[in-house]
Short mmCIF file of C-alpha atoms in Angstrom, two decimals:
data_model
loop_
_atom_site.label_atom_id
_atom_site.label_comp_id
_atom_site.label_asym_id
_atom_site.label_seq_id
_atom_site.Cartn_x
_atom_site.Cartn_y
_atom_site.Cartn_z
CA UNK A 278 0.01 0.28 -0.29
CA UNK A 279 1.33 3.37 -0.70
CA UNK A 280 0.79 4.35 1.92
CA UNK A 281 3.69 1.82 3.50
CA UNK A 282 5.93 4.36 1.91
CA UNK A 283 5.33 7.23 4.87
CA UNK A 284 7.84 7.17 7.58
CA UNK A 285 7.34 9.71 10.63
CA UNK A 286 9.21 12.31 9.81
CA UNK A 287 7.38 15.72 11.52
CA UNK A 288 10.28 15.32 14.33
CA UNK A 289 12.72 14.58 11.54
CA UNK A 290 12.10 17.34 8.72
CA UNK A 291 13.97 20.74 9.28
CA UNK A 292 16.37 20.04 11.51
CA UNK A 293 20.47 20.90 12.02
CA UNK A 294 20.88 17.80 13.87
CA UNK A 295 25.00 18.98 15.58
CA UNK A 296 26.17 14.97 15.66
CA UNK A 297 27.35 12.88 13.70
CA UNK A 298 24.15 9.74 14.31
CA UNK A 299 22.36 8.51 10.95
CA UNK A 300 17.87 8.92 11.97
CA UNK A 301 16.59 6.14 10.91
CA UNK A 302 12.80 6.41 9.78
CA UNK A 303 9.82 4.38 11.64
CA UNK A 304 6.17 3.69 10.25
CA UNK A 305 3.31 2.64 12.83
CA UNK A 306 0.72 -0.63 12.78
CA UNK A 307 -2.22 1.16 12.91
CA UNK A 308 -3.00 0.29 16.36
CA UNK A 309 -0.38 2.53 17.79
CA UNK A 310 -1.29 5.25 14.50
CA UNK A 311 -4.88 5.80 16.48
CA UNK A 312 -2.50 5.99 19.79
CA UNK A 313 -1.13 8.52 18.92
CA UNK A 314 -2.65 10.63 16.63
CA UNK A 315 -4.76 13.64 16.15
CA UNK A 316 -7.55 14.65 13.62
CA UNK A 317 -8.26 17.98 11.88
CA UNK A 318 -11.77 18.21 11.86
CA UNK A 319 -14.01 21.13 9.87
CA UNK A 320 -16.48 21.15 12.16
CA UNK A 321 -19.46 20.60 11.16
CA UNK A 322 -22.63 23.97 12.64
CA UNK A 323 -25.79 23.65 14.97
CA UNK A 324 -23.74 20.71 18.21
CA UNK A 325 -21.38 21.69 20.22
CA UNK A 326 -17.90 21.47 20.56
CA UNK A 327 -18.07 18.67 23.16
CA UNK A 328 -21.29 16.13 21.95
CA UNK A 329 -18.45 15.98 18.07
CA UNK A 330 -16.12 14.54 20.02
CA UNK A 331 -18.01 11.34 21.94
CA UNK A 332 -19.36 11.62 18.80
CA UNK A 333 -15.47 9.96 17.35
CA UNK A 334 -15.25 8.13 20.73
CA UNK A 335 -18.05 5.95 19.75
CA UNK A 336 -16.71 6.32 15.88
CA UNK A 337 -13.74 4.87 16.87
CA UNK A 338 -14.23 3.20 19.94
CA UNK A 339 -10.60 5.61 22.21
CA UNK A 340 -10.95 5.73 25.82
CA UNK A 341 -9.89 9.25 25.64
CA UNK A 342 -10.54 12.45 23.40
CA UNK A 343 -10.21 15.89 23.39
CA UNK A 344 -10.40 19.36 21.62
CA UNK A 345 -8.16 21.63 20.75
CA UNK A 346 -10.86 24.88 21.71
CA UNK A 347 -13.47 25.24 21.80
CA UNK A 348 -15.97 26.90 19.69
CA UNK A 349 -19.08 27.77 20.59
CA UNK A 350 -22.41 25.35 18.38
CA UNK A 351 -23.08 28.03 15.49
CA UNK A 352 -19.60 28.07 14.73
CA UNK A 353 -17.39 25.72 12.37
CA UNK A 354 -13.83 25.57 11.56
CA UNK A 355 -10.88 23.82 12.53
CA UNK A 356 -11.19 21.74 15.98
CA UNK A 357 -8.11 19.24 16.77
CA UNK A 358 -9.55 15.63 17.92
CA UNK A 359 -6.92 13.87 20.65
CA UNK A 360 -7.11 10.66 20.60
CA UNK A 361 -5.67 9.16 23.12
CA UNK A 362 -2.05 9.28 24.91
CA UNK A 363 -2.34 12.24 21.79
CA UNK A 364 -5.12 14.13 24.49
CA UNK A 365 -1.59 15.35 27.21
CA UNK A 366 -1.41 17.32 24.58
CA UNK A 367 -4.51 19.65 24.29
CA UNK A 368 -3.44 21.91 27.08
CA UNK A 369 -1.10 23.60 24.53
CA UNK A 370 -2.69 23.50 22.39
CA UNK A 371 -5.53 25.13 23.64
CA UNK A 372 -3.65 28.16 24.17
CA UNK A 373 -1.97 28.76 20.70
CA UNK A 374 -3.16 30.83 18.87
CA UNK A 375 -6.26 30.97 16.31
CA UNK A 376 -7.23 33.14 13.50
CA UNK A 377 -10.34 33.45 12.17
CA UNK A 378 -13.35 34.09 9.97
CA UNK A 379 -15.39 36.41 10.47
CA UNK A 380 -18.88 38.41 8.67
CA UNK A 381 -19.85 41.11 10.34
CA UNK A 382 -23.29 42.20 9.77
CA UNK A 383 -24.09 46.28 10.56
CA UNK A 384 -27.34 48.32 10.85
CA UNK A 385 -27.17 50.40 9.63
CA UNK A 386 -24.65 51.46 7.01
CA UNK A 387 -21.28 53.08 7.12
CA UNK A 388 -19.36 56.05 6.00
CA UNK A 389 -16.90 54.26 4.10
CA UNK A 390 -15.06 51.71 3.50
CA UNK A 391 -11.58 54.48 4.42
CA UNK A 392 -13.58 53.69 7.82
CA UNK A 393 -13.85 50.70 8.56
CA UNK A 394 -10.68 49.76 7.93
CA UNK A 395 -8.85 52.74 10.21
CA UNK A 396 -11.49 51.09 13.14
CA UNK A 397 -9.76 46.94 11.93
CA UNK A 398 -6.87 48.59 12.64
CA UNK A 399 -7.55 50.05 16.27
CA UNK A 400 -8.70 46.90 17.05
CA UNK A 401 -4.80 45.67 17.18
CA UNK A 402 -2.26 44.80 20.02
CA UNK A 403 -4.16 44.44 24.31
CA UNK A 404 -8.39 44.22 24.49
CA UNK A 405 -10.16 44.56 26.99
CA UNK A 406 -13.29 42.44 26.70
CA UNK A 407 -15.72 40.83 28.75
CA UNK A 408 -17.42 37.37 27.41
CA UNK A 409 -20.92 37.44 26.32
CA UNK A 410 -24.10 36.37 27.34
CA UNK A 411 -24.93 33.83 25.26
CA UNK A 412 -21.45 32.13 27.05
CA UNK A 413 -20.82 29.86 29.29
CA UNK A 414 -18.41 31.04 31.38
CA UNK A 415 -17.61 33.25 33.70
CA UNK A 416 -18.49 36.87 32.70
CA UNK A 417 -15.12 38.70 34.31
CA UNK A 418 -13.72 41.47 32.33
CA UNK A 419 -10.17 40.19 30.68
CA UNK A 420 -7.13 41.36 28.41
CA UNK A 421 -7.46 39.34 25.24
CA UNK A 422 -4.71 40.01 22.12
CA UNK A 423 -4.91 40.14 18.42
CA UNK A 424 -1.80 39.95 16.03
CA UNK A 425 -2.91 40.87 13.04
CA UNK A 426 -7.11 41.10 11.44
CA UNK A 427 -7.91 42.49 7.75
CA UNK A 428 -10.69 43.41 5.33
CA UNK A 429 -11.50 41.17 3.11
CA UNK A 430 -14.32 42.50 1.62
CA UNK A 431 -17.51 44.59 2.68
CA UNK A 432 -21.68 44.70 0.78
CA UNK A 433 -22.41 48.44 0.62
CA UNK A 434 -26.31 47.40 0.02
CA UNK A 435 -26.43 44.53 2.84
CA UNK A 436 -23.93 46.58 4.98
CA UNK A 437 -22.14 43.11 5.48
CA UNK A 438 -17.93 42.99 5.77
CA UNK A 439 -16.21 39.90 6.25
CA UNK A 440 -13.18 39.93 7.90
CA UNK A 441 -10.05 37.45 8.78
CA UNK A 442 -8.70 38.26 12.54
CA UNK A 443 -5.58 36.26 13.87
CA UNK A 444 -5.63 36.33 18.12
CA UNK A 445 -4.98 35.01 21.48
CA UNK A 446 -6.40 31.82 22.84
CA UNK A 447 -10.15 32.72 24.27
CA UNK A 448 -10.57 36.24 22.50
CA UNK A 449 -14.37 36.24 21.90
CA UNK A 450 -15.29 37.70 18.50
CA UNK A 451 -18.64 38.51 19.08
CA UNK A 452 -17.75 40.74 21.70
CA UNK A 453 -15.48 41.80 18.50
CA UNK A 454 -18.66 42.47 16.23
CA UNK A 455 -19.98 45.03 18.72
CA UNK A 456 -17.35 47.25 19.76
CA UNK A 457 -16.88 47.67 15.85
CA UNK A 458 -19.55 48.73 15.22
CA UNK A 459 -19.48 50.98 18.93
CA UNK A 460 -17.08 53.04 16.90
CA UNK A 461 -17.95 53.40 13.09
CA UNK A 462 -21.77 54.06 15.69
CA UNK A 463 -23.83 52.13 13.85
CA UNK A 464 -24.17 48.77 16.43
CA UNK A 465 -22.91 45.34 14.64
CA UNK A 466 -23.21 41.92 14.84
CA UNK A 467 -21.49 38.94 13.65
CA UNK A 468 -23.69 37.39 11.59
CA UNK A 469 -21.00 33.85 10.88
CA UNK A 470 -17.67 32.47 12.50
CA UNK A 471 -15.19 30.25 10.66
CA UNK A 472 -12.09 29.34 12.37
CA UNK A 473 -9.51 28.65 9.37
CA UNK A 474 -6.49 28.12 11.79
CA UNK A 475 -6.42 26.62 15.94
CA UNK A 476 -2.16 25.70 16.33
CA UNK A 477 -0.17 25.56 13.51
CA UNK A 478 -2.55 23.11 11.82
CA UNK A 479 -5.03 25.30 8.79
CA UNK A 480 -7.76 23.32 7.39
CA UNK A 481 -5.42 23.00 4.38
CA UNK A 482 -3.92 20.24 6.72
CA UNK A 483 -5.30 16.76 6.12
CA UNK A 484 -9.09 18.10 7.37
CA UNK A 485 -11.87 15.78 7.00
CA UNK A 486 -15.67 15.58 7.95
CA UNK A 487 -17.31 13.38 10.53
CA UNK A 488 -18.77 11.99 7.97
CA UNK A 489 -15.16 10.63 6.55
CA UNK A 490 -14.66 9.58 9.36
CA UNK A 491 -17.90 6.65 9.98
CA UNK A 492 -16.05 5.80 6.63
CA UNK A 493 -13.11 5.27 6.80
CA UNK A 494 -13.93 3.52 10.36
CA UNK A 495 -16.40 1.32 8.44
CA UNK A 496 -14.18 0.70 5.29
CA UNK A 497 -11.55 -1.20 8.09
CA UNK A 498 -14.05 -2.72 10.15
CA UNK A 499 -15.67 -4.92 6.65
CA UNK A 500 -13.02 -4.55 4.83
CA UNK A 501 -9.09 -4.28 7.23
CA UNK A 502 -8.42 -1.76 4.64
CA UNK A 503 -6.98 0.89 6.89
CA UNK A 504 -5.85 3.22 4.28
CA UNK A 505 -8.42 5.01 4.86
CA UNK A 506 -7.96 5.89 8.63
CA UNK A 507 -4.66 6.76 7.86
CA UNK A 508 -5.45 9.51 5.68
CA UNK A 509 -7.83 11.35 8.13
CA UNK A 510 -5.57 10.27 11.34
CA UNK A 511 -2.14 12.08 12.08
CA UNK A 512 1.03 11.75 14.15
CA UNK A 513 0.73 13.79 17.40
CA UNK A 514 4.72 15.26 16.13
CA UNK A 515 2.78 17.67 13.41
CA UNK A 516 1.86 19.67 16.67
CA UNK A 517 5.19 19.72 17.53
CA UNK A 518 6.99 20.93 14.86
CA UNK A 519 7.62 24.83 16.29
CA UNK A 520 8.95 23.12 19.73
CA UNK A 521 12.53 23.59 20.15
CA UNK A 522 14.24 19.77 19.55
CA UNK A 523 15.93 17.75 21.24
CA UNK A 524 17.46 14.18 20.58
CA UNK A 525 18.21 11.74 22.67
CA UNK A 526 19.63 8.38 23.30
CA UNK A 527 17.11 5.16 23.74
CA UNK A 528 18.52 4.00 25.88
CA UNK A 529 17.49 7.48 27.97
CA UNK A 530 13.70 6.96 26.74
CA UNK A 531 12.76 5.44 28.85
CA UNK A 532 14.54 7.54 32.28
CA UNK A 533 12.21 10.23 30.57
CA UNK A 534 8.71 8.39 30.82
CA UNK A 535 9.21 8.01 34.43
CA UNK A 536 9.21 11.67 34.58
CA UNK A 537 13.56 11.63 34.79
CA UNK A 538 15.92 14.85 34.94
CA UNK A 539 17.34 14.96 30.88
CA UNK A 540 21.34 14.86 30.99
CA UNK A 541 24.41 16.49 28.60
CA UNK A 542 25.11 12.29 28.94
CA UNK A 543 21.37 11.47 27.44
CA UNK A 544 21.65 13.73 24.70
CA UNK A 545 22.95 13.41 20.77
CA UNK A 546 21.34 15.96 19.49
CA UNK A 547 19.27 20.05 19.83
CA UNK A 548 18.39 22.94 18.15
CA UNK A 549 20.44 25.73 17.26
CA UNK A 550 18.00 28.06 19.29
CA UNK A 551 16.92 26.94 22.61
CA UNK A 552 16.73 29.35 25.78
CA UNK A 553 15.61 29.06 29.56
CA UNK A 554 13.12 28.11 30.89
CA UNK A 555 11.78 27.73 26.91
CA UNK A 556 9.33 25.03 26.25
CA UNK A 557 10.90 21.69 24.05
CA UNK A 558 10.76 18.56 22.83
CA UNK A 559 12.36 15.69 23.56
CA UNK A 560 12.34 13.04 20.83
CA UNK A 561 13.65 9.75 20.04
CA UNK A 562 16.20 8.72 16.96
CA UNK A 563 13.13 7.73 14.60
CA UNK A 564 11.08 10.62 15.20
CA UNK A 565 8.97 10.04 17.83
CA UNK A 566 7.84 12.20 20.71
CA UNK A 567 9.21 11.78 24.19
CA UNK A 568 7.70 14.21 26.22
CA UNK A 569 7.91 18.40 27.06
CA UNK A 570 10.03 19.41 29.27
CA UNK A 571 11.61 22.73 30.20
CA UNK A 572 15.18 23.89 28.57
CA UNK A 573 17.32 24.54 31.95
CA UNK A 574 20.46 24.67 29.79
CA UNK A 575 21.02 26.92 26.18
CA UNK A 576 22.31 25.78 23.33
CA UNK A 577 25.65 26.92 23.56
CA UNK A 578 25.48 24.85 27.25
CA UNK A 579 24.96 22.19 26.06
CA UNK A 580 27.37 22.20 23.92
CA UNK A 581 30.11 22.41 25.90
CA UNK A 582 29.14 20.90 28.83
CA UNK A 583 29.95 17.16 29.63
CA UNK A 584 27.54 17.45 32.95
CA UNK A 585 24.87 18.63 33.69
CA UNK A 586 21.26 18.89 33.86
CA UNK A 587 19.41 19.28 29.96
CA UNK A 588 15.88 19.75 31.10
CA UNK A 589 13.16 18.93 33.93
CA UNK A 590 10.56 17.40 32.46
CA UNK A 591 7.10 18.54 32.23
CA UNK A 592 4.58 16.81 29.79
CA UNK A 593 5.52 12.80 28.95
CA UNK A 594 4.18 11.78 26.39
CA UNK A 595 4.42 8.11 25.52
CA UNK A 596 4.21 5.18 27.77
CA UNK A 597 5.81 3.24 29.90
CA UNK A 598 8.47 1.10 28.36
CA UNK A 599 7.95 1.53 24.76
CA UNK A 600 12.04 1.38 25.55
CA UNK A 601 14.42 -0.76 27.76
CA UNK A 602 14.87 0.07 30.73
CA UNK A 603 18.73 0.99 30.85
CA UNK A 604 19.22 3.18 34.56
CA UNK A 605 22.22 1.22 36.82
CA UNK A 606 22.91 -0.91 34.26
CA UNK A 607 27.08 1.84 33.97
CA UNK A 608 30.40 1.35 36.11
CA UNK A 609 29.74 3.89 37.88
CA UNK A 610 26.08 2.17 39.06
CA UNK A 611 27.47 -1.40 39.63
CA UNK A 612 30.05 -0.21 41.00
CA UNK A 613 27.51 1.90 44.05
CA UNK A 614 25.53 -2.04 44.04
CA UNK A 615 29.00 -3.44 45.26
CA UNK A 616 29.98 -0.92 47.70
CA UNK A 617 26.09 -1.31 48.98
CA UNK A 618 26.53 -5.01 49.16
CA UNK A 619 29.56 -4.64 51.02
CA UNK A 620 28.84 -2.18 53.68
CA UNK A 621 30.33 0.56 52.46
CA UNK A 622 28.18 3.03 51.97
CA UNK A 623 24.58 2.63 53.29
CA UNK A 624 21.02 1.20 52.37
CA UNK A 625 20.03 4.56 50.51
CA UNK A 626 24.13 5.17 48.88
CA UNK A 627 25.27 7.58 50.56
CA UNK A 628 28.55 7.44 52.49
CA UNK A 629 29.34 6.65 55.93
CA UNK A 630 31.94 6.15 58.50
CA UNK A 631 33.32 2.75 55.77
CA UNK A 632 33.51 4.56 52.87
CA UNK A 633 36.34 4.02 51.03
CA UNK A 634 38.44 8.14 50.21
CA UNK A 635 38.32 6.90 46.43
CA UNK A 636 34.40 7.02 46.31
CA UNK A 637 34.51 10.83 48.03
CA UNK A 638 36.45 12.15 46.37
CA UNK A 639 35.02 10.97 42.55
CA UNK A 640 32.94 13.72 41.03
CA UNK A 641 29.84 11.35 40.62
CA UNK A 642 29.46 11.42 44.42
CA UNK A 643 29.65 15.78 45.46
CA UNK A 644 28.93 17.45 42.02
CA UNK A 645 28.74 20.08 43.71
CA UNK A 646 31.91 20.68 43.78
CA UNK A 647 33.20 19.75 40.18
CA UNK A 648 34.85 23.55 38.98
CA UNK A 649 35.69 24.36 42.31
CA UNK A 650 39.27 25.04 43.48
CA UNK A 651 41.49 22.18 44.37
CA UNK A 652 42.23 23.19 47.48
CA UNK A 653 38.85 23.76 48.93
CA UNK A 654 38.45 20.50 47.01
CA UNK A 655 41.40 19.25 49.32
CA UNK A 656 39.60 21.43 52.75
CA UNK A 657 36.25 19.07 52.07
CA UNK A 658 37.99 15.44 52.33
CA UNK A 659 39.76 16.61 54.44
CA UNK A 660 37.47 17.87 57.37
CA UNK A 661 35.34 15.12 56.42
CA UNK A 662 37.84 12.91 57.61
CA UNK A 663 38.13 14.38 60.40
CA UNK A 664 34.44 14.29 61.54
CA UNK A 665 34.94 10.58 60.51
CA UNK A 666 37.72 10.40 63.69
CA UNK A 667 35.86 12.58 66.13
CA UNK A 668 32.64 10.59 65.71
CA UNK A 669 35.00 7.51 66.07
CA UNK A 670 37.31 8.77 69.54
CA UNK A 671 33.11 10.90 70.23
CA UNK A 672 31.95 6.84 70.68
CA UNK A 673 35.27 4.67 72.04
CA UNK A 674 34.65 7.17 75.09
CA UNK A 675 30.96 6.97 74.97
CA UNK A 676 30.93 3.80 75.74
CA UNK A 677 34.32 3.88 78.32
CA UNK A 678 31.84 6.72 80.22
CA UNK A 679 28.56 3.93 80.11
CA UNK A 680 31.21 1.41 81.03
CA UNK A 681 32.02 3.14 84.82
CA UNK A 682 28.64 4.04 85.47
CA UNK A 683 27.40 1.10 84.74
CA UNK A 684 30.02 -0.11 87.40
CA UNK A 685 29.79 2.69 89.68
CA UNK A 686 25.72 1.69 89.58
CA UNK A 687 27.08 -2.22 89.95
CA UNK A 688 29.00 -1.12 92.80
CA UNK A 689 26.07 2.00 94.42
CA UNK A 690 23.65 -1.65 94.25
CA UNK A 691 26.07 -3.85 95.76
CA UNK A 692 26.58 -0.95 99.04
CA UNK A 693 22.60 -0.70 99.16
CA UNK A 694 21.99 -3.99 99.30
CA UNK A 695 24.32 -4.89 102.01
CA UNK A 696 23.43 -1.52 104.47
CA UNK A 697 19.76 -3.50 104.14
CA UNK A 698 21.21 -6.87 105.01
CA UNK A 699 22.15 -5.20 107.87
CA UNK A 700 19.63 -3.07 109.66
CA UNK A 701 16.93 -5.76 108.35
CA UNK A 702 19.65 -8.18 111.23
CA UNK A 703 19.85 -6.09 113.99
CA UNK A 704 15.39 -5.55 113.47
CA UNK A 705 15.25 -8.99 114.31
CA UNK A 706 18.43 -9.07 116.33
CA UNK A 707 16.37 -6.81 118.59
CA UNK A 708 12.63 -8.27 118.07
CA UNK A 709 13.61 -11.31 119.59
CA UNK A 710 15.44 -9.80 122.70
CA UNK A 711 11.02 -7.72 123.36
CA UNK A 712 10.06 -12.03 123.18
CA UNK A 713 12.24 -13.10 125.47
CA UNK A 714 12.05 -10.57 128.51
CA UNK A 715 7.50 -10.88 127.57
CA UNK A 716 8.78 -14.15 128.70
CA UNK A 717 10.15 -13.75 131.57
CA UNK A 718 8.17 -11.78 133.18
#
């Protein structure tokens, strides 16, 4: 089939690599395709976004579905539906920018087209908005940003204009139309609205309808032909092509899936535009998205250092144990396990009084000392040794004190016992004498 020639290349394309290891592409089976897939749906008018998503879940028999940004029932256009594991990207896609094409109806005729264009240009940047009465949210004043807008068409006879707007997520176009009518002094309301772009997915990127999804699933169930399902479902990596990327080793993938931090030894390649505290995508050599993370180093720092934390895992996408467990098999880990078994480290792997000096001097045990002066490093080691010696001396002194106190306590108890015996003997003698005197009398 034709789809077997299509690799998973969304995160591999347009990526400048750092080292020379060759990346290889992979083809997912249909179960994995559904597990990590998204659908660019052309939402119909009248049903709500929640209803549409629930219908798709029943048609495809998915465990979970979610959408990236609610559309009102009368609004049509791009609605990204995430399937199964792809629902972990819903929150990041809900905050991405949106683009709309709106039909605005004026209540009376404006003065000129130039005035309409001028008012549209004035609504660029940060604006105040209050949600309309029709929306089922708290009507609270909020700030939203409009990045760009353009008048597409104007009908003077019907007092209708069509304009395009690029705005922040959560912007109410219905409220924007009312504000445009207020500034023009003629009044206006929104007549029709269509979303043409959500994030980096447009209405030209593999868009499908509910009927297409139903037909594709029916063909797969009856004939086993999965080509139609592959046409309507897109891998979730398509949503992440705008993020900076880091390619990691296969041995580090499962650790990231368990929430571990990404360190320098696990990095193979990386983008040149990574800054501190920016959101990045961690990917495998096959182009599979592993997790979203927050960068802790810039690209230049990653290229120069040989140790340290590269990123903190924010949201894991891949299932656990998809790759084999590879942590705990290195030279350092094996040596640490031997020391724990020998009693030279405690059960948590921390040093005790028996820990050898060579282990304490190593970089793996004392990362805070790396990069400091050698004099400070030697002083810290000497302090460690003196502390251990003092602890041993204190223990010996404590043992001597405890033995001496025990001996004194025993002697005191013996002397007290002798005194008590003498007193009891004297009392018994006096009582016998009294009894004899009474008998004589």
